[in-house]
Short mmCIF file of C-alpha atoms in Angstrom, two decimals:
data_model
loop_
_atom_site.label_atom_id
_atom_site.label_comp_id
_atom_site.label_asym_id
_atom_site.label_seq_id
_atom_site.Cartn_x
_atom_site.Cartn_y
_atom_site.Cartn_z
CA UNK A 1 11.82 -14.64 -24.07
CA UNK A 2 9.74 -14.81 -27.24
CA UNK A 3 5.98 -15.07 -26.91
CA UNK A 4 3.53 -16.95 -29.08
CA UNK A 5 1.10 -14.04 -29.33
CA UNK A 6 -0.43 -13.97 -32.81
CA UNK A 7 0.63 -11.16 -35.08
CA UNK A 8 -1.96 -8.47 -35.64
CA UNK A 9 -2.19 -9.10 -39.36
CA UNK A 10 -5.25 -8.32 -41.40
CA UNK A 11 -6.13 -12.04 -41.47
CA UNK A 12 -6.45 -12.01 -37.69
CA UNK A 13 -8.79 -9.04 -37.44
CA UNK A 14 -12.18 -9.80 -35.93
CA UNK A 15 -14.90 -8.21 -38.04
CA UNK A 16 -18.62 -7.59 -37.58
CA UNK A 17 -20.50 -8.01 -40.85
CA UNK A 18 -23.78 -6.08 -40.99
CA UNK A 19 -25.89 -6.42 -44.14
CA UNK A 20 -28.76 -4.17 -45.21
CA UNK A 21 -30.91 -6.75 -47.03
CA UNK A 22 -33.04 -4.04 -48.65
CA UNK A 23 -29.98 -2.52 -50.35
CA UNK A 24 -27.80 -5.55 -51.13
CA UNK A 25 -28.60 -8.38 -53.57
CA UNK A 26 -28.32 -12.00 -52.45
CA UNK A 27 -26.30 -12.76 -55.61
CA UNK A 28 -23.18 -11.27 -53.99
CA UNK A 29 -23.11 -13.61 -50.99
CA UNK A 30 -20.38 -15.99 -52.20
CA UNK A 31 -18.06 -13.25 -53.40
CA UNK A 32 -18.83 -11.11 -50.36
CA UNK A 33 -17.54 -13.57 -47.79
CA UNK A 34 -14.60 -14.58 -49.95
CA UNK A 35 -13.62 -10.91 -50.05
CA UNK A 36 -14.16 -10.39 -46.31
CA UNK A 37 -11.89 -13.38 -45.60
CA UNK A 38 -9.01 -11.37 -47.12
CA UNK A 39 -9.35 -8.77 -44.36
CA UNK A 40 -10.12 -10.87 -41.32
CA UNK A 41 -12.53 -13.22 -39.56
CA UNK A 42 -16.26 -12.58 -39.80
CA UNK A 43 -16.98 -13.09 -36.10
CA UNK A 44 -20.52 -11.68 -36.35
CA UNK A 45 -22.72 -11.97 -39.43
CA UNK A 46 -26.10 -10.26 -39.27
CA UNK A 47 -28.57 -9.22 -41.94
CA UNK A 48 -31.42 -6.76 -41.43
CA UNK A 49 -34.80 -6.55 -43.10
CA UNK A 50 -38.50 -7.29 -42.87
CA UNK A 51 -38.49 -11.04 -43.42
CA UNK A 52 -42.26 -11.14 -43.75
CA UNK A 53 -41.92 -9.46 -47.15
CA UNK A 54 -41.41 -11.49 -50.37
CA UNK A 55 -38.66 -9.24 -51.76
CA UNK A 56 -36.08 -10.84 -49.42
CA UNK A 57 -36.73 -14.35 -50.71
CA UNK A 58 -33.30 -14.52 -52.35
CA UNK A 59 -31.54 -13.90 -49.05
CA UNK A 60 -33.67 -16.47 -47.20
CA UNK A 61 -32.25 -19.22 -49.41
CA UNK A 62 -28.60 -18.53 -48.45
CA UNK A 63 -28.75 -17.53 -44.77
CA UNK A 64 -28.23 -21.03 -43.36
CA UNK A 65 -25.45 -21.91 -45.82
CA UNK A 66 -23.41 -18.92 -44.64
CA UNK A 67 -24.49 -18.83 -40.98
CA UNK A 68 -25.93 -15.34 -41.30
CA UNK A 69 -28.28 -14.32 -38.51
CA UNK A 70 -31.48 -12.65 -39.81
CA UNK A 71 -32.61 -9.65 -37.74
CA UNK A 72 -36.33 -8.94 -38.09
CA UNK A 73 -37.34 -5.32 -38.43
CA UNK A 74 -40.96 -4.44 -39.21
CA UNK A 75 -41.76 -1.22 -41.05
CA UNK A 76 -43.44 1.01 -38.47
CA UNK A 77 -44.79 3.36 -41.11
CA UNK A 78 -45.66 2.58 -44.71
CA UNK A 79 -42.99 3.85 -47.07
CA UNK A 80 -40.40 4.24 -44.30
CA UNK A 81 -37.42 1.92 -43.86
CA UNK A 82 -36.77 1.06 -40.21
CA UNK A 83 -33.95 -1.35 -41.10
CA UNK A 84 -31.31 1.41 -41.11
CA UNK A 85 -31.98 2.41 -37.51
CA UNK A 86 -31.91 -1.18 -36.32
CA UNK A 87 -28.57 -1.85 -38.01
CA UNK A 88 -27.04 1.36 -36.65
CA UNK A 89 -28.18 0.62 -33.07
CA UNK A 90 -26.70 -2.90 -33.25
CA UNK A 91 -23.46 -1.52 -34.70
CA UNK A 92 -23.05 0.82 -31.75
CA UNK A 93 -23.82 -1.98 -29.29
CA UNK A 94 -21.17 -4.15 -30.92
CA UNK A 95 -18.72 -1.24 -30.97
CA UNK A 96 -18.90 -0.80 -27.22
CA UNK A 97 -18.12 -4.47 -26.59
CA UNK A 98 -14.58 -3.62 -27.77
CA UNK A 99 -14.34 -7.09 -29.30
CA UNK A 100 -13.92 -6.04 -32.91
CA UNK A 101 -11.13 -4.62 -35.04
CA UNK A 102 -13.41 -3.53 -37.84
CA UNK A 103 -16.85 -3.51 -39.41
CA UNK A 104 -18.12 -4.56 -42.82
CA UNK A 105 -21.14 -2.46 -43.81
CA UNK A 106 -22.97 -3.99 -46.76
CA UNK A 107 -25.32 -1.46 -48.35
CA UNK A 108 -25.59 1.12 -51.12
CA UNK A 109 -27.48 3.49 -48.80
CA UNK A 110 -25.86 6.80 -47.88
CA UNK A 111 -27.70 6.75 -44.54
CA UNK A 112 -24.78 4.74 -43.15
CA UNK A 113 -22.24 7.48 -43.85
CA UNK A 114 -22.31 8.87 -40.31
CA UNK A 115 -22.07 5.37 -38.86
CA UNK A 116 -18.92 4.68 -40.88
CA UNK A 117 -17.41 7.95 -39.69
CA UNK A 118 -18.28 7.20 -36.06
CA UNK A 119 -16.72 3.74 -36.19
CA UNK A 120 -13.52 5.15 -37.66
CA UNK A 121 -13.41 7.81 -34.94
CA UNK A 122 -13.10 4.90 -32.50
CA UNK A 123 -10.06 3.62 -34.38
CA UNK A 124 -11.82 0.73 -36.12
CA UNK A 125 -11.40 -0.17 -39.78
CA UNK A 126 -14.53 0.14 -41.90
CA UNK A 127 -14.98 -1.88 -45.08
CA UNK A 128 -17.92 -0.79 -47.21
CA UNK A 129 -19.63 -2.97 -49.81
CA UNK A 130 -22.15 -1.51 -52.23
CA UNK A 131 -23.13 -1.05 -55.85
CA UNK A 132 -21.50 1.55 -58.07
CA UNK A 133 -24.55 3.77 -57.55
CA UNK A 134 -23.53 4.20 -53.88
CA UNK A 135 -23.29 7.93 -53.03
CA UNK A 136 -19.74 9.23 -52.77
CA UNK A 137 -20.03 10.43 -49.12
CA UNK A 138 -20.57 6.85 -47.92
CA UNK A 139 -17.74 5.56 -50.10
CA UNK A 140 -15.35 8.22 -48.78
CA UNK A 141 -16.36 7.56 -45.18
CA UNK A 142 -14.98 4.00 -45.36
CA UNK A 143 -11.34 2.94 -45.16
CA UNK A 144 -11.94 0.60 -48.08
CA UNK A 145 -14.97 0.35 -50.35
CA UNK A 146 -15.59 -2.61 -52.64
CA UNK A 147 -18.13 -2.38 -55.42
CA UNK A 148 -20.34 -5.46 -55.34
CA UNK A 149 -20.57 -5.71 -59.12
CA UNK A 150 -17.02 -7.08 -58.94
CA UNK A 151 -18.05 -9.70 -56.41
CA UNK A 152 -21.02 -10.82 -58.47
CA UNK A 153 -18.99 -11.16 -61.64
CA UNK A 154 -15.76 -12.52 -60.07
CA UNK A 155 -13.93 -10.63 -62.81
CA UNK A 156 -14.17 -7.54 -64.98
CA UNK A 157 -14.47 -7.83 -68.74
CA UNK A 158 -12.04 -5.75 -70.81
CA UNK A 159 -14.76 -5.34 -73.43
CA UNK A 160 -18.37 -6.43 -73.96
CA UNK A 161 -18.92 -9.87 -75.48
CA UNK A 162 -20.57 -9.99 -78.93
CA UNK A 163 -24.18 -11.08 -78.92
CA UNK A 164 -24.80 -14.74 -79.78
CA UNK A 165 -27.45 -15.85 -82.21
CA UNK A 166 -30.54 -17.70 -80.95
CA UNK A 167 -30.23 -21.48 -80.91
CA UNK A 168 -32.96 -23.63 -82.57
CA UNK A 169 -35.16 -20.59 -82.98
CA UNK A 170 -35.26 -19.89 -79.24
CA UNK A 171 -35.37 -16.26 -78.18
CA UNK A 172 -32.12 -14.79 -76.84
CA UNK A 173 -32.02 -14.54 -73.06
CA UNK A 174 -31.52 -11.21 -71.39
CA UNK A 175 -28.07 -10.48 -69.97
CA UNK A 176 -27.99 -11.79 -66.38
CA UNK A 177 -27.69 -9.42 -63.46
CA UNK A 178 -24.42 -11.09 -62.48
CA UNK A 179 -22.68 -10.29 -65.78
CA UNK A 180 -19.17 -8.86 -65.50
CA UNK A 181 -18.84 -5.09 -65.59
CA UNK A 182 -16.85 -3.37 -68.31
CA UNK A 183 -13.31 -2.41 -67.32
CA UNK A 184 -12.73 1.27 -66.64
CA UNK A 185 -9.82 3.35 -67.89
CA UNK A 186 -6.75 3.03 -65.66
CA UNK A 187 -6.21 6.31 -63.72
CA UNK A 188 -2.50 6.54 -64.55
CA UNK A 189 -2.25 10.26 -63.73
CA UNK A 190 -3.67 9.65 -60.26
CA UNK A 191 -1.22 6.81 -59.60
CA UNK A 192 1.66 8.90 -60.92
CA UNK A 193 0.78 11.75 -58.55
CA UNK A 194 0.68 9.36 -55.59
CA UNK A 195 4.16 8.14 -56.54
CA UNK A 196 5.47 11.70 -56.79
CA UNK A 197 3.99 12.59 -53.41
CA UNK A 198 5.50 9.69 -51.44
CA UNK A 199 8.84 9.17 -53.21
CA UNK A 200 11.54 10.23 -50.78
CA UNK A 201 14.81 8.86 -52.14
CA UNK A 202 16.98 10.18 -54.92
CA UNK A 203 15.96 7.56 -57.47
CA UNK A 204 12.20 7.83 -56.70
CA UNK A 205 11.62 4.09 -56.15
CA UNK A 206 8.72 3.32 -53.78
CA UNK A 207 7.68 -0.03 -52.33
CA UNK A 208 4.50 -1.18 -54.04
CA UNK A 209 2.75 -1.91 -50.74
CA UNK A 210 3.19 1.71 -49.66
CA UNK A 211 1.77 2.87 -52.97
CA UNK A 212 -1.32 0.70 -52.54
CA UNK A 213 -1.81 1.92 -48.98
CA UNK A 214 -1.66 5.58 -49.98
CA UNK A 215 -3.97 5.05 -52.95
CA UNK A 216 -6.57 3.48 -50.64
CA UNK A 217 -6.34 6.43 -48.25
CA UNK A 218 -7.00 8.89 -51.06
CA UNK A 219 -9.53 6.76 -52.96
CA UNK A 220 -11.23 4.05 -50.82
CA UNK A 221 -13.03 2.61 -53.85
CA UNK A 222 -9.85 2.09 -55.88
CA UNK A 223 -9.62 -1.56 -56.89
CA UNK A 224 -7.43 -3.06 -59.64
CA UNK A 225 -10.34 -5.35 -60.57
CA UNK A 226 -12.31 -2.33 -61.76
CA UNK A 227 -9.67 -1.91 -64.47
CA UNK A 228 -9.40 -5.56 -65.48
CA UNK A 229 -6.50 -6.64 -63.23
CA UNK A 230 -6.44 -8.92 -60.20
CA UNK A 231 -3.56 -7.14 -58.46
CA UNK A 232 -2.02 -3.68 -58.34
CA UNK A 233 1.29 -5.13 -59.54
CA UNK A 234 -0.40 -6.44 -62.70
CA UNK A 235 -2.00 -3.06 -63.33
CA UNK A 236 1.34 -1.27 -62.94
CA UNK A 237 3.15 -3.79 -65.14
CA UNK A 238 0.58 -3.22 -67.90
CA UNK A 239 1.51 0.48 -68.07
CA UNK A 240 5.20 0.29 -69.16
CA UNK A 241 5.14 3.75 -70.77
CA UNK A 242 4.28 5.39 -67.44
CA UNK A 243 5.76 3.17 -64.71
CA UNK A 244 8.78 1.01 -63.97
CA UNK A 245 8.43 -2.07 -61.78
CA UNK A 246 11.38 -3.80 -60.14
CA UNK A 247 11.74 -6.84 -57.83
CA UNK A 248 14.37 -6.55 -55.10
CA UNK A 249 15.94 -8.75 -52.43
CA UNK A 250 13.79 -11.18 -50.48
CA UNK A 251 11.06 -10.46 -47.96
CA UNK A 252 10.01 -12.36 -44.83
CA UNK A 253 8.05 -14.90 -46.88
CA UNK A 254 11.00 -15.74 -49.12
CA UNK A 255 9.70 -13.78 -52.10
CA UNK A 256 10.88 -10.50 -53.55
CA UNK A 257 9.66 -7.01 -52.67
CA UNK A 258 8.28 -5.00 -55.56
CA UNK A 259 9.22 -1.37 -56.11
CA UNK A 260 7.71 1.08 -58.57
CA UNK A 261 8.46 4.56 -59.87
CA UNK A 262 7.32 6.92 -62.57
CA UNK A 263 9.21 6.31 -65.79
CA UNK A 264 11.78 9.01 -66.44
CA UNK A 265 11.40 11.06 -69.66
CA UNK A 266 13.38 9.56 -72.53
CA UNK A 267 13.61 6.08 -70.96
#
């Protein structure tokens, strides 16, 4: 007899969102929770910092709108950040409740590297969110790492916009902090190697979903948006000299499954 138990899809994962307010700008808040919604339900939303200090004023304005619980942490010693320890202790407490499928760690601070590793050792999925300055060890310790510049911009520019002339003699405003980041060069050689490594049939076709999964395992920070594309399929399609993309059959949702392979020499 069939049961009505929900499928364990990524949308059904229960996630704990822990934000280091000292190392994450409030400007990302909209994009942050839109992104998290792709991976699951933000069952817990906490943000850590010393709320008596004026530098967190930006976060104070958005906490109620997004139901984020502020966690007060005073600095015990001048020049030392006690927020990290508070966040880590709470993360371990939440881990041992066994109520969560994954954690979202929002910070550019490498001090959370060991925490990410520990959470993954328990079989939980770790999504990291931080600026492009985030040290590589923290990025690599996560299952998936999303650069927050993408979230602030909502898109990546293929090239910088030309400067506009002042209007009515007014001075030109400085470029806002939320401006889109410039698209990076597509790592076609890296993608091609992944395809070579996982292709197991005689014609070398690989399901696109499997390609994306293996890319994420090897490079947690890989994101098509960094290269100016919304989806991996769009990125692949834009490289016709290196890859072939083909739609086949119909999947469980009524659409077609996409397959990709390295383009053969001479074709």
